[in-house]
CSV table of C-alpha atoms and ligand atoms in Angstrom, one decimal:
chain,number,residue,atom,x,y,z
A,1,MET,CA,12.1,2.4,39.1
A,2,LYS,CA,12.1,4.0,35.8
A,3,ARG,CA,11.5,7.6,35.4
A,4,ILE,CA,7.9,8.4,33.8
A,5,ILE,CA,8.3,10.6,30.6
A,6,ARG,CA,5.4,12.8,30.2
A,7,TRP,CA,4.3,13.5,26.5
A,8,GLY,CA,2.5,16.3,24.6
A,9,VAL,CA,1.1,15.9,21.2
A,10,ALA,CA,1.0,18.6,18.4
A,11,GLY,CA,-1.3,17.6,15.5
A,12,PRO,CA,-3.8,14.8,16.6
A,13,GLY,CA,-4.4,13.1,13.3
A,14,ARG,CA,-3.8,9.7,11.9
A,15,ALA,CA,-0.2,9.4,13.0
A,16,ALA,CA,-0.9,10.9,16.3
A,17,GLU,CA,-3.5,8.3,17.0
A,18,ARG,CA,-1.0,5.4,16.3
A,19,PHE,CA,1.3,7.0,18.5
A,20,ALA,CA,-1.2,7.0,21.4
A,21,GLU,CA,-1.9,3.5,20.7
A,22,GLY,CA,1.7,2.7,20.9
A,23,LEU,CA,2.2,4.7,24.0
A,24,LYS,CA,0.0,2.4,26.0
A,25,ALA,CA,2.4,-0.2,25.3
A,26,VAL,CA,5.5,1.8,26.4
A,27,ASP,CA,6.9,1.2,29.8
A,28,ALA,CA,6.6,4.3,32.2
A,29,ALA,CA,5.3,6.8,29.7
A,30,THR,CA,2.3,8.8,29.6
A,31,LEU,CA,0.1,11.1,27.3
A,32,THR,CA,-0.3,14.3,29.3
A,33,ALA,CA,-1.3,17.0,26.8
A,34,VAL,CA,-2.4,17.7,23.2
A,35,TRP,CA,-2.9,20.5,21.0
A,36,GLY,CA,-4.7,20.6,17.6
A,37,ARG,CA,-5.8,23.7,15.6
A,38,ARG,CA,-9.1,22.2,15.2
A,39,PRO,CA,-10.8,22.2,18.7
A,40,ASP,CA,-13.2,19.4,17.9
A,41,ARG,CA,-10.6,17.1,16.8
A,42,ALA,CA,-8.2,17.7,19.7
A,43,GLN,CA,-10.9,17.3,22.1
A,44,ALA,CA,-12.1,14.0,20.5
A,45,TYR,CA,-8.4,12.9,20.8
A,46,ALA,CA,-8.2,14.1,24.4
A,47,GLN,CA,-11.4,12.0,25.2
A,48,ARG,CA,-10.3,8.9,23.6
A,49,PHE,CA,-7.1,8.7,24.7
A,50,GLN,CA,-7.6,10.2,28.2
A,51,VAL,CA,-5.4,13.2,28.0
A,52,ALA,CA,-5.9,15.4,30.9
A,53,ASN,CA,-4.4,18.8,29.5
A,54,LEU,CA,-6.3,19.8,26.2
A,55,CYS,CA,-4.2,23.0,25.2
A,56,THR,CA,-6.0,25.5,23.3
A,57,THR,CA,-2.8,27.0,21.8
A,58,LEU,CA,0.8,25.7,20.7
A,59,ASP,CA,2.2,28.2,23.3
A,60,GLU,CA,0.0,26.2,26.1
A,61,LEU,CA,1.5,22.9,24.8
A,62,ASN,CA,4.9,24.1,24.8
A,63,ALA,CA,4.5,25.4,28.7
A,64,ALA,CA,2.8,22.3,29.7
A,65,ASP,CA,4.3,19.9,32.1
A,66,VAL,CA,5.5,17.4,29.7
A,67,ASP,CA,9.1,16.0,29.0
A,68,ALA,CA,8.8,15.6,25.3
A,69,ILE,CA,6.6,16.7,22.2
A,70,TYR,CA,5.8,14.6,19.4
A,71,VAL,CA,5.1,16.5,16.1
A,72,ALA,CA,2.6,14.9,14.0
A,73,THR,CA,1.5,17.7,11.7
A,74,HIS,CA,2.3,17.8,8.0
A,75,PRO,CA,5.8,18.5,6.7
A,76,ASP,CA,5.2,22.1,5.9
A,77,SER,CA,5.1,22.9,9.7
A,78,HIS,CA,7.4,20.6,11.2
A,79,ALA,CA,10.3,22.8,11.4
A,80,GLU,CA,8.3,25.7,13.0
A,81,ILE,CA,6.7,23.4,15.6
A,82,CYS,CA,10.1,21.7,16.4
A,83,LEU,CA,11.9,25.0,16.9
A,84,LYS,CA,9.3,26.4,19.2
A,85,ALA,CA,9.0,23.0,21.4
A,86,LEU,CA,12.9,23.0,21.7
A,87,ALA,CA,13.1,26.8,22.5
A,88,ALA,CA,10.6,25.7,25.4
A,89,GLY,CA,12.9,23.2,26.7
A,90,LYS,CA,11.0,20.2,25.4
A,91,HIS,CA,12.7,17.0,24.0
A,92,VAL,CA,11.2,16.3,20.4
A,93,LEU,CA,10.1,13.3,18.1
A,94,CYS,CA,9.2,14.7,14.8
A,95,GLU,CA,7.4,12.6,12.2
A,96,LYS,CA,8.9,11.8,9.0
A,97,PRO,CA,10.1,13.8,6.9
A,98,ALA,CA,11.4,15.8,9.8
A,99,ALA,CA,11.4,19.0,7.9
A,100,LEU,CA,10.5,20.3,4.3
A,101,ASN,CA,14.2,20.8,3.1
A,102,ILE,CA,17.7,20.5,4.2
A,103,ALA,CA,17.7,24.1,5.4
A,104,GLN,CA,14.9,23.7,7.6
A,105,LEU,CA,16.2,20.5,9.2
A,106,GLN,CA,19.6,22.2,9.7
A,107,ARG,CA,18.1,24.9,11.7
A,108,VAL,CA,16.1,22.4,13.8
A,109,LEU,CA,19.4,20.3,14.4
A,110,SER,CA,21.2,23.5,15.5
A,111,ALA,CA,18.3,24.4,17.7
A,112,ALA,CA,18.4,20.9,19.4
A,113,ARG,CA,22.3,21.4,19.9
A,114,SER,CA,21.8,25.2,21.4
A,115,HIS,CA,18.8,24.2,23.5
A,116,ASP,CA,20.7,21.0,24.8
A,117,ARG,CA,17.5,18.8,23.8
A,118,LEU,CA,17.0,15.4,22.4
A,119,PHE,CA,15.7,15.6,18.7
A,120,MET,CA,15.1,12.4,16.6
A,121,GLU,CA,13.1,12.1,13.5
A,122,ALA,CA,10.4,9.3,14.0
A,123,MET,CA,11.7,6.8,11.5
A,124,LYS,CA,10.2,3.6,12.8
A,125,PRO,CA,11.4,0.8,10.7
A,126,PRO,CA,14.6,0.0,12.5
A,127,PHE,CA,13.0,-0.5,15.9
A,128,PHE,CA,10.6,-3.3,14.5
A,129,PRO,CA,11.4,-6.5,16.1
A,130,LEU,CA,11.7,-8.1,12.5
A,131,TYR,CA,14.2,-5.5,11.4
A,132,ARG,CA,16.3,-6.2,14.4
A,133,ARG,CA,16.1,-9.9,14.4
A,134,LEU,CA,17.0,-9.4,10.5
A,135,ARG,CA,20.3,-7.5,11.4
A,136,GLU,CA,21.2,-10.2,14.0
A,137,HIS,CA,20.3,-13.0,11.7
A,138,LEU,CA,22.5,-11.4,9.1
A,139,LEU,CA,25.6,-11.0,11.3
A,140,ALA,CA,25.4,-14.6,12.2
A,141,ASP,CA,24.7,-16.0,8.8
A,142,PRO,CA,25.8,-13.1,6.3
A,143,ILE,CA,25.0,-12.5,2.8
A,144,GLY,CA,28.1,-10.3,2.5
A,145,SER,CA,28.1,-6.5,2.1
A,146,VAL,CA,24.7,-5.5,0.7
A,147,GLY,CA,25.6,-3.6,-2.6
A,148,PHE,CA,22.1,-3.0,-4.0
A,149,VAL,CA,18.8,-2.1,-2.5
A,150,ARG,CA,15.6,-1.8,-4.4
A,151,ALA,CA,12.3,-0.4,-2.6
A,152,GLY,CA,9.3,1.1,-4.0
A,153,HIS,CA,5.6,1.8,-3.2
A,154,CYS,CA,2.9,3.5,-5.3
A,155,ASP,CA,-0.8,3.7,-4.0
A,156,ALA,CA,-3.5,5.4,-6.1
A,157,SER,CA,-6.1,4.3,-3.6
A,158,LEU,CA,-5.4,7.5,-1.3
A,159,PRO,CA,-8.4,9.6,-1.4
A,160,PRO,CA,-8.2,13.2,-3.2
A,161,ASP,CA,-8.1,15.0,-0.1
A,162,TYR,CA,-5.2,12.8,1.3
A,163,PRO,CA,-2.3,15.6,2.6
A,164,LEU,CA,0.3,13.8,0.3
A,165,ARG,CA,-1.7,15.4,-2.6
A,166,PHE,CA,-1.2,19.0,-1.8
A,167,SER,CA,1.9,20.9,-2.6
A,168,GLU,CA,1.3,23.4,0.5
A,169,LEU,CA,1.5,20.7,2.9
A,170,GLY,CA,4.9,19.3,1.5
A,171,GLY,CA,3.3,16.3,-0.2
A,172,GLY,CA,4.1,14.0,-2.9
A,173,GLY,CA,5.3,10.5,-2.9
A,174,ILE,CA,8.9,11.5,-2.4
A,175,MET,CA,7.8,13.2,0.9
A,176,GLY,CA,5.3,10.5,1.8
A,177,ILE,CA,7.0,6.9,1.6
A,178,GLY,CA,10.3,8.4,0.2
A,179,PRO,CA,11.9,8.8,3.7
A,180,TYR,CA,11.6,5.3,4.5
A,181,GLU,CA,13.1,4.3,1.1
A,182,ALA,CA,15.7,6.8,1.8
A,183,PHE,CA,16.4,5.5,5.3
A,184,LEU,CA,16.6,1.8,3.7
A,185,ALA,CA,19.1,2.7,1.3
A,186,LEU,CA,21.3,4.6,3.7
A,187,ASP,CA,21.1,2.1,6.4
A,188,TRP,CA,22.5,-0.6,4.2
A,189,LEU,CA,24.5,1.2,1.6
A,190,GLY,CA,26.0,4.1,3.7
A,191,PRO,CA,26.2,7.9,3.4
A,192,LEU,CA,24.8,9.4,0.2
A,193,LYS,CA,27.0,10.4,-2.9
A,194,ARG,CA,24.6,11.3,-5.7
A,195,VAL,CA,20.8,10.9,-6.9
A,196,GLN,CA,19.5,10.6,-10.1
A,197,THR,CA,15.8,10.9,-10.8
A,198,MET,CA,12.9,10.5,-13.5
A,199,GLY,CA,9.1,11.1,-12.8
A,200,ARG,CA,6.2,13.4,-13.6
A,201,LEU,CA,4.1,15.9,-11.6
A,202,ALA,CA,0.7,15.9,-10.8
A,203,VAL,CA,-1.5,19.1,-11.4
A,204,SER,CA,-1.2,20.3,-8.0
A,205,GLY,CA,2.6,20.3,-8.4
A,206,VAL,CA,3.6,17.5,-6.1
A,207,ASP,CA,5.3,14.4,-7.8
A,208,ALA,CA,2.8,12.0,-9.0
A,209,PHE,CA,5.5,9.3,-9.8
A,210,ALA,CA,9.0,9.4,-9.0
A,211,LEU,CA,11.8,6.8,-10.0
A,212,PHE,CA,15.1,7.5,-8.3
A,213,GLN,CA,18.5,5.8,-8.1
A,214,SER,CA,21.0,6.6,-5.4
A,215,GLU,CA,24.4,6.1,-5.2
A,216,HIS,CA,26.2,5.5,-1.8
A,217,GLU,CA,29.5,4.7,-0.2
A,218,ARG,CA,28.8,1.0,-0.3
A,219,GLY,CA,26.5,0.7,-3.5
A,220,MET,CA,23.4,1.7,-5.4
A,221,ALA,CA,19.6,1.9,-4.8
A,222,GLN,CA,16.6,2.0,-7.1
A,223,LEU,CA,13.7,3.5,-5.4
A,224,HIS,CA,10.2,4.5,-6.4
A,225,THR,CA,7.1,6.2,-5.3
A,226,GLY,CA,3.6,7.1,-6.9
A,227,LEU,CA,0.4,8.5,-6.1
A,228,ASP,CA,-1.5,7.4,-9.4
A,229,LEU,CA,-0.2,3.9,-9.8
A,230,MET,CA,-0.4,0.7,-7.8
A,231,SER,CA,2.6,-1.2,-6.7
A,232,LEU,CA,3.6,-3.9,-4.3
A,233,GLY,CA,5.6,-1.9,-1.3
A,234,ASP,CA,8.3,-4.9,-0.9
A,235,ALA,CA,12.2,-4.3,-0.6
A,236,LEU,CA,15.3,-6.3,-1.8
A,237,LEU,CA,18.5,-6.2,-0.1
A,238,SER,CA,21.2,-7.6,-2.4
A,239,GLY,CA,24.6,-9.0,-1.4
A,240,PRO,CA,27.3,-11.2,-2.9
A,241,ARG,CA,26.1,-14.4,-0.7
A,242,GLY,CA,22.5,-13.8,-0.9
A,243,TYR,CA,19.7,-11.5,-0.9
A,244,VAL,CA,16.6,-10.7,1.5
A,245,ILE,CA,13.3,-9.9,0.3
A,246,LEU,CA,11.4,-7.5,3.0
A,247,HIS,CA,7.7,-8.5,2.4
A,248,PRO,CA,5.0,-5.7,2.1
A,249,ASN,CA,4.6,-3.4,3.4
A,250,TRP,CA,8.2,-3.5,4.5
A,251,TRP,CA,8.3,0.1,6.3
A,252,ASN,CA,6.0,-1.9,8.9
A,253,PRO,CA,8.1,-5.1,8.7
A,254,THR,CA,6.8,-8.4,9.8
A,255,ARG,CA,8.3,-11.0,7.4
A,256,ALA,CA,11.6,-11.4,5.6
A,257,THR,CA,13.0,-14.2,3.5
A,258,ILE,CA,16.8,-15.0,3.0
A,259,HIS,CA,17.8,-16.6,-0.1
A,260,TYR,CA,21.4,-17.7,0.1
A,261,ILE,CA,23.7,-18.6,-3.1
A,262,ASP,CA,23.8,-22.1,-1.8
A,263,ARG,CA,20.0,-22.3,-2.2
A,264,ARG,CA,19.3,-22.2,1.4
A,265,ARG,CA,16.1,-20.1,2.2
A,266,ILE,CA,15.3,-18.7,5.7
A,267,GLU,CA,12.1,-17.3,6.7
A,268,LEU,CA,11.9,-14.5,9.6
A,269,HIS,CA,8.5,-13.7,10.9
A,270,GLU,CA,8.2,-11.1,13.5
A,271,PRO,CA,4.7,-9.6,14.2
A,272,PHE,CA,4.6,-6.1,15.8
A,273,THR,CA,2.2,-5.1,18.7
A,274,ALA,CA,0.4,-1.8,19.7
A,275,GLY,CA,0.6,-0.4,16.0
A,276,GLY,CA,4.5,-0.4,16.0
A,277,PHE,CA,5.2,3.2,17.0
A,278,ASN,CA,5.7,1.9,20.6
A,279,TYR,CA,9.5,0.6,19.8
A,280,GLU,CA,11.0,4.1,18.6
A,281,THR,CA,8.8,5.8,21.4
A,282,SER,CA,10.1,3.5,23.7
A,283,HIS,CA,13.9,4.1,22.4
A,284,PHE,CA,13.4,7.8,22.8
A,285,CYS,CA,12.1,7.6,26.3
A,286,ASP,CA,15.3,5.4,27.3
A,287,LEU,CA,17.3,8.3,25.5
A,288,ILE,CA,15.9,10.9,27.7
A,289,ARG,CA,16.4,8.8,30.9
A,290,HIS,CA,20.2,8.6,29.8
A,291,CYS,CA,20.3,12.4,29.1
A,292,GLN,CA,21.3,11.6,25.5
A,293,ARG,CA,20.8,14.2,22.8
A,294,GLU,CA,21.1,12.3,19.6
A,295,SER,CA,19.8,8.7,19.1
A,296,PRO,CA,22.4,6.3,17.9
A,297,GLU,CA,20.0,4.6,15.5
A,298,ILE,CA,18.3,7.7,13.7
A,299,THR,CA,21.2,10.1,14.1
A,300,HIS,CA,21.4,13.6,13.0
A,301,ALA,CA,23.6,13.0,10.0
A,302,LEU,CA,21.3,10.2,8.9
A,303,SER,CA,18.2,12.4,8.9
A,304,LEU,CA,20.4,15.2,7.0
A,305,ASP,CA,21.2,12.6,4.5
A,306,MET,CA,17.7,11.7,4.2
A,307,ALA,CA,16.8,15.1,3.7
A,308,ARG,CA,19.4,15.5,0.8
A,309,LEU,CA,18.2,12.4,-1.2
A,310,LEU,CA,14.5,13.7,-1.0
A,311,GLU,CA,15.7,17.2,-2.0
A,312,SER,CA,17.9,15.9,-4.6
A,313,ALA,CA,15.1,13.8,-6.3
A,314,ARG,CA,12.5,16.7,-5.8
A,315,ALA,CA,14.8,19.3,-7.3
A,316,ALA,CA,15.4,17.1,-10.4
A,317,LEU,CA,11.6,17.0,-11.0
A,318,ARG,CA,11.3,20.7,-10.2
A,319,VAL,CA,9.0,20.1,-7.1
A,320,ARG,CA,9.1,23.0,-5.0
A,321,PHE,CA,7.0,23.9,-2.0
A,322,PRO,CA,5.3,27.3,-1.6
A,323,GLY,CA,8.0,29.5,0.1
A,324,GLU,CA,11.0,27.6,-1.3
B,1,NAP,N1,5.3,6.9,11.1
B,1,NAP,C1,4.3,6.7,10.1
B,1,NAP,O1,3.8,5.5,10.2
B,1,NAP,C2,3.2,7.5,9.7
B,1,NAP,C3,2.1,7.2,9.3
B,1,NAP,C4,1.1,8.5,8.9
B,1,NAP,C5,1.8,9.7,8.6
B,1,NAP,N2,3.0,9.8,9.1
B,1,NAP,C6,3.5,11.4,9.0
B,1,NAP,O2,2.9,12.1,10.2
B,1,NAP,C7,2.4,13.5,9.7
B,1,NAP,C8,1.1,13.8,9.6
B,1,NAP,O3,0.3,12.8,8.9
B,1,NAP,P1,-1.0,12.2,9.0
B,1,NAP,O4,-1.4,11.1,8.0
B,1,NAP,O5,-1.2,11.9,10.6
B,1,NAP,O6,-1.9,13.6,8.7
B,1,NAP,P2,-3.3,13.9,9.4
B,1,NAP,O7,-4.3,12.8,9.7
B,1,NAP,O8,-4.0,15.0,8.4
B,1,NAP,O9,-3.0,14.6,10.7
B,1,NAP,C9,-2.2,16.0,10.8
B,1,NAP,C10,-2.5,16.6,12.0
B,1,NAP,O10,-1.7,17.9,12.0
B,1,NAP,C11,-2.5,19.1,12.0
B,1,NAP,N3,-2.1,19.9,11.3
B,1,NAP,C12,-1.4,20.0,10.0
B,1,NAP,N4,-0.9,21.1,9.7
B,1,NAP,C13,-0.8,22.0,10.7
B,1,NAP,C14,-0.4,23.2,10.9
B,1,NAP,N5,0.4,24.0,10.0
B,1,NAP,N6,-0.4,23.7,12.1
B,1,NAP,C15,-1.2,23.0,13.2
B,1,NAP,N7,-1.7,21.7,13.0
B,1,NAP,C16,-1.6,21.3,12.0
B,1,NAP,C17,-3.8,18.6,11.5
B,1,NAP,O11,-4.8,19.6,11.7
B,1,NAP,P3,-6.4,19.6,10.9
B,1,NAP,O12,-7.2,18.4,11.2
B,1,NAP,O13,-6.9,20.8,11.3
B,1,NAP,O14,-5.7,19.3,9.3
B,1,NAP,C18,-4.0,17.3,12.2
B,1,NAP,O15,-4.5,17.3,13.5
B,1,NAP,C19,3.2,13.4,8.4
B,1,NAP,O16,4.4,14.2,8.4
B,1,NAP,C20,3.3,12.0,7.8
B,1,NAP,O17,4.3,11.7,7.2
B,1,NAP,C21,3.6,8.8,9.6
């Protein structure tokens, strides 16, 4: 019998709702406690997902009888909440981006090591059935070493009060969709060498549009994000013997088309279930059961490289958050 993993949630918003939906599909895991700074929102969440322990303070959540805490507040508070949870002896799954900047992330990773706890950034795409199948397919029928990645997404339809529009919450397109794009580039092209960026800012000081190119050990990527334009949300992986199109929205991947140099075309289609957070959560629960302190998929080094890419892109545009 699998050991049951008990979860607590910090920040009962949109992401936390998807997390709770996903958890229903995870074997041997329960949602035990929740804390939100707005009691009404936390109470509604507790009722909707039948969470027994409705905590009124973060300290109460950290003292609750749970194995792991899922941090789903905005990026400005990720590091502080993660540090407290780790110090309280909890394993931590933190929403992307795992921290506001490299320095904060380094503090969190160092705390995870010193408290001997598991820490993982919630970077969902590689756990989706389509992404796994694509990796397997390319091993069996390769397109050669991927040398170019293109990914982007702009969404001008986000409402004016959407968190990404606020500098004080660690907003902007680079911090919103950028982490997924950074992941894709690093996953296929290897460690980061340098970043070149163009873009423009919104009145609030966050990036309204950013176009960034990254050079990696095995190739180059061209990435974009935006909050005042519309674009498709697909991705391209380009190799010497073919290319892959990951269809929109590629960070919740369900369809890929592989075009080979010999003109063969392969369609992959793998729908996801339960909102899609279930796969990464299930992986995290297994890591706890196996006493692992780092995911072999989303390693600490990968999270640091993602943070480096995002911070370089922001620095070029002079996007600074309060306190930085
Ligand atoms: N993996 C994914 O697919 C996915 C999807 C969406 C978002 N995300 C990530 O999830 C995180 C949250 O985004 P969201 O869209 O869920 O935002 P959201 O709907 O606004 O929810 C955020 C929650 O955190 C709380 N919160 C925010 N700042 C806080 C602070 N300083 N102290 C205590 N509580 C705080 C909010 O409380 P209030 O209600 O009081 O504001 C709310 O309960 C972001 O990092 C985002 O990038 C991931």
